[in-house]
Amino acid sequence: MKEVYITGHRNPDMDTVCSAYAYAQLKKILDPSHDYRPVICGHLSESLARQLDSIGFTPQPYMRDVHPRVSDVMLRPDVVIDADSPIYNLVNVYSMKQPSVVPVTEKGRFFGLLSVDDITGWFLKDNSSAVPVYDLSVRNIASVLPGKIVHRGQSDDIKASLLAGAAALEEFKSYIRPDSRFVVVMGMRRDHIEYAVKMQVPALIITTTTDVEDIDFSSFNGLVYVTKLGTAETLRRLRMTSSVRSIMGKQGARLQINDLFDDAKEMLSSSSLRGLPVFDGEEWVGYVTRRCFLEKPEYNVILMDHNEASQSIRGIEEANILEVIDHHRVDAPKTNTPILFDVEPLGSTCTIVHQLYLRNGLIPDFLTAKVLLTGIICDTLILKSPTTTAVDTTSAEQLASMCGVQDIMAFGKELFSHSASLSEREPDAVINSDFKTYSQNGVKIGVGQCEVPFLTDLNDYSAKYLEALDAMAKAGGYGWAMLMVTDVLKGHSVLLSSKSKYEKRLPYIVISDHVYDMQGVLSRKKQLLPEILHAVNVG
């Protein structure tokens, strides 16, 4: 089931949080073939968190961006092989599939990646003109060759070449010298066996179906192993009893599961390796190969309460935008295909979502109805904002009846009573919690807005907020930065402004330096923004 992420803008307010959640519930009903996941792409303000908690709603999880990551293309290990396993075991792996890399573990922990290049390199070296020397172990010989140990040598590890004892005895003796480093493979040839024992070869592999118990191996320091396989097959398998670790080549850097797709692709493509391991912190979770990067994945995203890329979740330019549900001005990113684009001049995106329920003949459940009502009440400032329409009011009334709210005004007052005084909060966090950026006549303008339960403590915090606005303007290259502080219950706002030549052109009453009284102003979009743009246009 493919995921679709439903997200609001980077500075989440109540409307963006509530509309994303409610729309996800609707889409799950209309399209059960996809997994619709509401997320927030910015951190909630303390006041917003308190308000959501007051209605018994847990906000959706935070998602920083939709940049494709290693986790989106990573392969989970379905087959692993132990580092001490014989190379012969790889035959089983490659009979099932033809992987370019095979994960290797040691005592259950990640050891490295064995690549097809490692196997090819071993094969070419094994068939070169030089006589190959193998690192063998008694354990691996017993696991690869069906048979039994007749006599155990002094060492479990054997480093030697292979020799078939097929020549006549005298010629055979010309190959074998005292302490020759050969694992000798032969049939039941007693004279040959006794001579090899006398020369103390590292190991004897006897291919026979008869008994060898009557041969005295008591003085022999090497391994005697009997198998019913033929000599040719025994030699073939012995070549593959070396451990996997003995043929592993260079290992690359470790990737983290959250590394960006592009960074990981560049790291792998600039190396000669076939794959890289992937970790989640210190835990190995998978690996990637070159094939993983043939096609760049895209996140499927629905934008709520915004349509501008600059306000959206980071990485939106790399995502597949499926829908836009909004009530702001249109400045949408381009899409490759036609999409549902529902932008309506209403007071709240939650109103649009409620109307979509109605158009589809559906009724939101109790919690969703309460969430939608909360979003409408907050974004329309208890239906007092100039942006409020008759549709907003009707939706609020219908939703209130669905979730048991008898008095909308009392419900709204209770919501806004959970807003903390600005004197108790950090200026930067407040300003950025709902901050919009505009551009007019080449001037970059930033306007934040927050709601407070009262304005009587303005003098307690105005100085530090003005200082923060000046710092923000300088750091962000703003020609003008402002914070609109609104007492929703009394329908009264004040404006705090950074030092700017444009502020004196505003039609508001000066309370003190850079602080303005805005009686009756509740809407940033419909009431304050036109005055700001006019002030910039004049000069």
CSV table of C-alpha atoms in Angstrom, one decimal, residues 211-474:
chain,number,residue,atom,x,y,z
A,211,ASP,CA,36.8,-49.6,5.2
A,212,VAL,CA,40.1,-47.9,6.1
A,213,GLU,CA,40.1,-48.8,9.7
A,214,ASP,CA,42.9,-51.3,9.3
A,215,ILE,CA,45.4,-48.6,8.3
A,216,ASP,CA,47.5,-47.3,11.2
A,217,PHE,CA,47.2,-43.5,11.4
A,218,SER,CA,48.5,-43.2,15.0
A,219,SER,CA,51.8,-41.5,14.0
A,220,PHE,CA,50.1,-39.2,11.6
A,221,ASN,CA,49.8,-35.5,12.5
A,222,GLY,CA,47.3,-34.6,9.8
A,223,LEU,CA,43.6,-35.0,9.1
A,224,VAL,CA,42.2,-38.2,7.6
A,225,TYR,CA,38.8,-37.8,6.1
A,226,VAL,CA,36.8,-40.4,4.1
A,227,THR,CA,34.1,-39.6,1.6
A,228,LYS,CA,32.1,-41.6,-0.9
A,229,LEU,CA,32.4,-38.8,-3.5
A,230,GLY,CA,34.6,-39.4,-6.5
A,231,THR,CA,38.0,-37.9,-6.6
A,232,ALA,CA,37.1,-35.2,-9.2
A,233,GLU,CA,34.0,-34.1,-7.3
A,234,THR,CA,36.0,-34.1,-4.0
A,235,LEU,CA,38.7,-31.8,-5.5
A,236,ARG,CA,36.0,-29.5,-7.0
A,237,ARG,CA,34.4,-29.1,-3.6
A,238,LEU,CA,37.6,-28.8,-1.7
A,239,ARG,CA,38.5,-25.8,-3.7
A,240,MET,CA,35.4,-24.1,-2.2
A,241,THR,CA,36.0,-25.0,1.4
A,242,SER,CA,37.9,-21.9,2.1
A,243,SER,CA,36.0,-19.4,4.3
A,244,VAL,CA,34.0,-16.6,2.8
A,245,ARG,CA,36.1,-14.1,4.7
A,246,SER,CA,39.2,-15.2,2.8
A,247,ILE,CA,37.9,-13.8,-0.5
A,248,MET,CA,36.2,-10.6,0.7
A,249,GLY,CA,37.6,-7.5,-0.9
A,250,LYS,CA,37.7,-3.8,0.0
A,251,GLN,CA,34.8,-2.6,2.1
A,252,GLY,CA,33.2,0.9,1.6
A,253,ALA,CA,31.9,3.6,3.9
A,254,ARG,CA,28.8,2.9,6.0
A,255,LEU,CA,25.6,4.7,5.1
A,256,GLN,CA,23.0,5.9,7.6
A,257,ILE,CA,19.3,5.1,6.9
A,258,ASN,CA,18.5,8.8,6.8
A,259,ASP,CA,21.3,9.8,4.4
A,260,LEU,CA,20.0,11.6,1.3
A,261,PHE,CA,19.4,9.6,-1.8
A,262,ASP,CA,21.6,11.9,-3.9
A,263,ASP,CA,24.5,11.8,-1.4
A,264,ALA,CA,24.4,8.1,-1.2
A,265,LYS,CA,24.2,7.7,-5.0
A,266,GLU,CA,27.2,9.9,-5.4
A,267,MET,CA,29.2,8.0,-2.8
A,268,LEU,CA,28.6,4.7,-4.4
A,269,SER,CA,28.9,5.8,-8.0
A,270,SER,CA,32.3,7.4,-7.3
A,271,SER,CA,33.7,4.2,-5.9
A,272,SER,CA,34.4,0.8,-7.6
A,273,LEU,CA,32.1,-1.0,-5.2
A,274,ARG,CA,28.9,-2.9,-5.9
A,275,GLY,CA,27.2,-1.9,-2.7
A,276,LEU,CA,27.3,-0.2,0.7
A,277,PRO,CA,25.9,-1.3,4.1
A,278,VAL,CA,23.2,0.8,5.7
A,279,PHE,CA,23.0,1.4,9.5
A,280,ASP,CA,20.5,2.9,11.8
A,281,GLY,CA,22.8,4.4,14.3
A,282,GLU,CA,25.0,1.5,15.3
A,283,GLU,CA,22.5,-1.2,14.1
A,284,TRP,CA,23.0,-2.7,10.7
A,285,VAL,CA,19.6,-2.7,8.9
A,286,GLY,CA,20.3,-3.4,5.2
A,287,TYR,CA,22.3,-2.4,2.2
A,288,VAL,CA,22.1,-0.7,-1.2
A,289,THR,CA,23.5,-1.7,-4.6
A,290,ARG,CA,23.9,0.3,-7.7
A,291,ARG,CA,20.6,-0.9,-9.0
A,292,CYS,CA,18.9,0.8,-6.1
A,293,PHE,CA,19.8,4.2,-7.6
A,294,LEU,CA,18.6,3.6,-11.1
A,295,GLU,CA,15.3,5.5,-10.4
A,296,LYS,CA,14.9,8.3,-7.9
A,297,PRO,CA,11.8,7.7,-5.7
A,298,GLU,CA,9.2,10.4,-5.2
A,299,TYR,CA,7.0,11.0,-2.1
A,300,ASN,CA,3.3,11.5,-2.8
A,301,VAL,CA,2.1,14.6,-1.0
A,302,ILE,CA,-1.1,16.5,-0.6
A,303,LEU,CA,-0.7,20.2,0.4
A,304,MET,CA,-3.2,21.6,3.0
A,305,ASP,CA,-3.7,25.3,3.9
A,306,HIS,CA,-1.0,26.5,1.5
A,307,ASN,CA,0.0,26.2,-2.1
A,308,GLU,CA,3.4,27.9,-2.2
A,309,ALA,CA,6.6,25.8,-2.4
A,310,SER,CA,8.4,28.3,-0.1
A,311,GLN,CA,5.9,27.6,2.7
A,312,SER,CA,5.7,23.9,2.1
A,313,ILE,CA,7.6,20.9,3.5
A,314,ARG,CA,11.3,20.8,2.6
A,315,GLY,CA,12.0,18.9,-0.6
A,316,ILE,CA,8.5,19.5,-2.1
A,317,GLU,CA,10.2,20.3,-5.4
A,318,GLU,CA,11.3,16.6,-5.6
A,319,ALA,CA,7.9,15.2,-4.5
A,320,ASN,CA,4.8,14.2,-6.5
A,321,ILE,CA,2.1,16.7,-5.5
A,322,LEU,CA,-1.3,14.9,-5.8
A,323,GLU,CA,-3.7,17.6,-4.5
A,324,VAL,CA,-3.9,21.1,-3.1
A,325,ILE,CA,-6.6,22.2,-0.6
A,326,ASP,CA,-6.3,25.8,0.4
A,327,HIS,CA,-7.9,29.2,1.1
A,328,HIS,CA,-5.0,31.5,0.3
A,329,ARG,CA,-3.7,33.3,-2.7
A,330,VAL,CA,-2.4,31.1,-5.5
A,331,ASP,CA,1.3,30.7,-6.1
A,332,ALA,CA,1.5,27.0,-6.6
A,333,PRO,CA,4.5,24.9,-7.7
A,334,LYS,CA,4.3,23.4,-11.2
A,335,THR,CA,3.1,19.8,-11.5
A,336,ASN,CA,3.8,17.3,-14.3
A,337,THR,CA,0.2,16.1,-14.5
A,338,PRO,CA,-3.3,17.6,-13.7
A,339,ILE,CA,-4.2,17.5,-10.0
A,340,LEU,CA,-7.1,18.3,-7.8
A,341,PHE,CA,-6.7,22.0,-6.9
A,342,ASP,CA,-9.4,23.2,-4.5
A,343,VAL,CA,-8.7,26.8,-3.4
A,344,GLU,CA,-11.7,28.6,-2.1
A,345,PRO,CA,-12.1,32.1,-0.6
A,346,LEU,CA,-13.2,30.9,2.8
A,347,GLY,CA,-12.1,31.7,6.3
A,348,SER,CA,-10.6,28.2,7.0
A,349,THR,CA,-9.2,25.2,5.1
A,350,CYS,CA,-11.2,23.1,7.6
A,351,THR,CA,-14.4,24.6,6.1
A,352,ILE,CA,-13.3,23.3,2.7
A,353,VAL,CA,-12.6,19.9,4.2
A,354,HIS,CA,-16.1,19.8,5.8
A,355,GLN,CA,-17.7,20.7,2.5
A,356,LEU,CA,-15.8,17.9,0.8
A,357,TYR,CA,-17.3,15.5,3.4
A,358,LEU,CA,-20.8,16.8,2.5
A,359,ARG,CA,-20.1,16.6,-1.3
A,360,ASN,CA,-19.3,12.9,-0.9
A,361,GLY,CA,-22.3,12.2,1.3
A,362,LEU,CA,-20.2,11.5,4.4
A,363,ILE,CA,-20.3,12.7,8.0
A,364,PRO,CA,-17.1,13.1,10.0
A,365,ASP,CA,-16.8,11.1,13.2
A,366,PHE,CA,-17.0,12.8,16.6
A,367,LEU,CA,-13.3,13.5,17.0
A,368,THR,CA,-12.9,14.6,13.4
A,369,ALA,CA,-15.9,16.9,13.7
A,370,LYS,CA,-14.4,18.5,16.8
A,371,VAL,CA,-11.0,18.9,15.1
A,372,LEU,CA,-12.6,20.6,12.1
A,373,LEU,CA,-14.6,22.9,14.4
A,374,THR,CA,-11.5,23.8,16.3
A,375,GLY,CA,-9.7,24.7,13.1
A,376,ILE,CA,-12.5,26.9,11.9
A,377,ILE,CA,-12.9,28.7,15.2
A,378,CYS,CA,-9.2,29.4,15.5
A,379,ASP,CA,-8.6,30.5,11.9
A,380,THR,CA,-11.7,32.8,11.8
A,381,LEU,CA,-11.0,34.1,15.4
A,382,ILE,CA,-14.4,32.7,16.6
A,383,LEU,CA,-16.1,33.7,13.4
A,384,LYS,CA,-15.1,37.4,13.9
A,385,SER,CA,-12.4,37.7,11.3
A,386,PRO,CA,-13.2,39.6,8.1
A,387,THR,CA,-12.2,36.4,6.2
A,388,THR,CA,-15.2,34.6,7.7
A,389,THR,CA,-18.0,33.7,5.2
A,390,ALA,CA,-21.5,32.4,5.6
A,391,VAL,CA,-20.1,28.9,4.6
A,392,ASP,CA,-17.7,29.1,7.5
A,393,THR,CA,-20.5,29.9,10.0
A,394,THR,CA,-22.8,27.2,8.6
A,395,SER,CA,-20.0,24.6,8.8
A,396,ALA,CA,-19.1,25.6,12.3
A,397,GLU,CA,-22.7,25.2,13.4
A,398,GLN,CA,-23.1,21.8,11.8
A,399,LEU,CA,-19.9,20.5,13.2
A,400,ALA,CA,-20.7,21.8,16.7
A,401,SER,CA,-23.9,19.8,16.7
A,402,MET,CA,-22.0,16.7,15.6
A,403,CYS,CA,-19.5,16.9,18.5
A,404,GLY,CA,-21.8,18.1,21.2
A,405,VAL,CA,-20.7,21.8,21.4
A,406,GLN,CA,-23.7,23.8,22.4
A,407,ASP,CA,-22.2,27.3,22.5
A,408,ILE,CA,-19.6,28.1,19.8
A,409,MET,CA,-18.6,31.4,21.4
A,410,ALA,CA,-17.9,29.7,24.8
A,411,PHE,CA,-16.0,26.9,23.0
A,412,GLY,CA,-13.9,29.5,21.3
A,413,LYS,CA,-13.2,31.5,24.4
A,414,GLU,CA,-12.1,28.3,26.2
A,415,LEU,CA,-9.7,27.5,23.3
A,416,PHE,CA,-8.1,30.9,23.3
A,417,SER,CA,-7.8,30.9,27.1
A,418,HIS,CA,-5.1,28.3,26.7
A,419,SER,CA,-2.8,30.8,24.9
A,420,ALA,CA,0.1,31.8,27.1
A,421,SER,CA,1.1,35.4,27.7
A,422,LEU,CA,3.9,36.5,25.5
A,423,SER,CA,5.9,37.5,28.5
A,424,GLU,CA,6.2,33.8,29.3
A,425,ARG,CA,7.4,32.7,25.8
A,426,GLU,CA,10.6,33.0,23.7
A,427,PRO,CA,10.3,35.8,21.2
A,428,ASP,CA,11.9,33.9,18.3
A,429,ALA,CA,9.6,30.9,18.8
A,430,VAL,CA,6.5,33.1,18.9
A,431,ILE,CA,7.4,35.2,15.8
A,432,ASN,CA,8.3,32.1,13.8
A,433,SER,CA,5.3,30.0,14.9
A,434,ASP,CA,3.0,31.6,12.2
A,435,PHE,CA,5.3,33.7,10.1
A,436,LYS,CA,4.5,34.6,6.4
A,437,THR,CA,7.0,36.1,3.9
A,438,TYR,CA,5.9,38.4,1.1
A,439,SER,CA,7.7,40.5,-1.5
A,440,GLN,CA,6.7,43.9,-2.9
A,441,ASN,CA,8.7,46.3,-5.0
A,442,GLY,CA,11.8,44.3,-4.3
A,443,VAL,CA,11.3,44.5,-0.5
A,444,LYS,CA,11.2,41.3,1.5
A,445,ILE,CA,8.5,41.6,4.1
A,446,GLY,CA,7.8,39.2,7.0
A,447,VAL,CA,4.7,39.2,9.2
A,448,GLY,CA,4.0,36.9,12.1
A,449,GLN,CA,0.7,36.6,14.0
A,450,CYS,CA,-0.2,35.2,17.4
A,451,GLU,CA,-3.2,35.2,19.7
A,452,VAL,CA,-3.1,36.1,23.3
A,453,PRO,CA,-5.8,36.0,26.1
A,454,PHE,CA,-5.2,39.7,26.9
A,455,LEU,CA,-3.1,42.7,25.9
A,456,THR,CA,-2.8,44.4,29.2
A,457,ASP,CA,0.8,43.1,29.7
A,458,LEU,CA,2.1,44.5,26.4
A,459,ASN,CA,4.7,46.7,28.2
A,460,ASP,CA,6.1,43.6,29.9
A,461,TYR,CA,7.4,42.1,26.7
A,462,SER,CA,7.3,44.6,23.8
A,463,ALA,CA,11.0,45.6,24.2
A,464,LYS,CA,12.4,42.1,23.8
A,465,TYR,CA,10.1,41.3,20.9
A,466,LEU,CA,11.1,44.4,19.1
A,467,GLU,CA,14.7,43.5,19.6
A,468,ALA,CA,14.0,40.0,18.2
A,469,LEU,CA,12.3,41.5,15.1
A,470,ASP,CA,15.3,43.7,14.4
A,471,ALA,CA,17.6,40.7,14.7
A,472,MET,CA,15.4,38.6,12.4
A,473,ALA,CA,15.2,41.4,9.8
A,474,LYS,CA,18.9,41.7,9.7
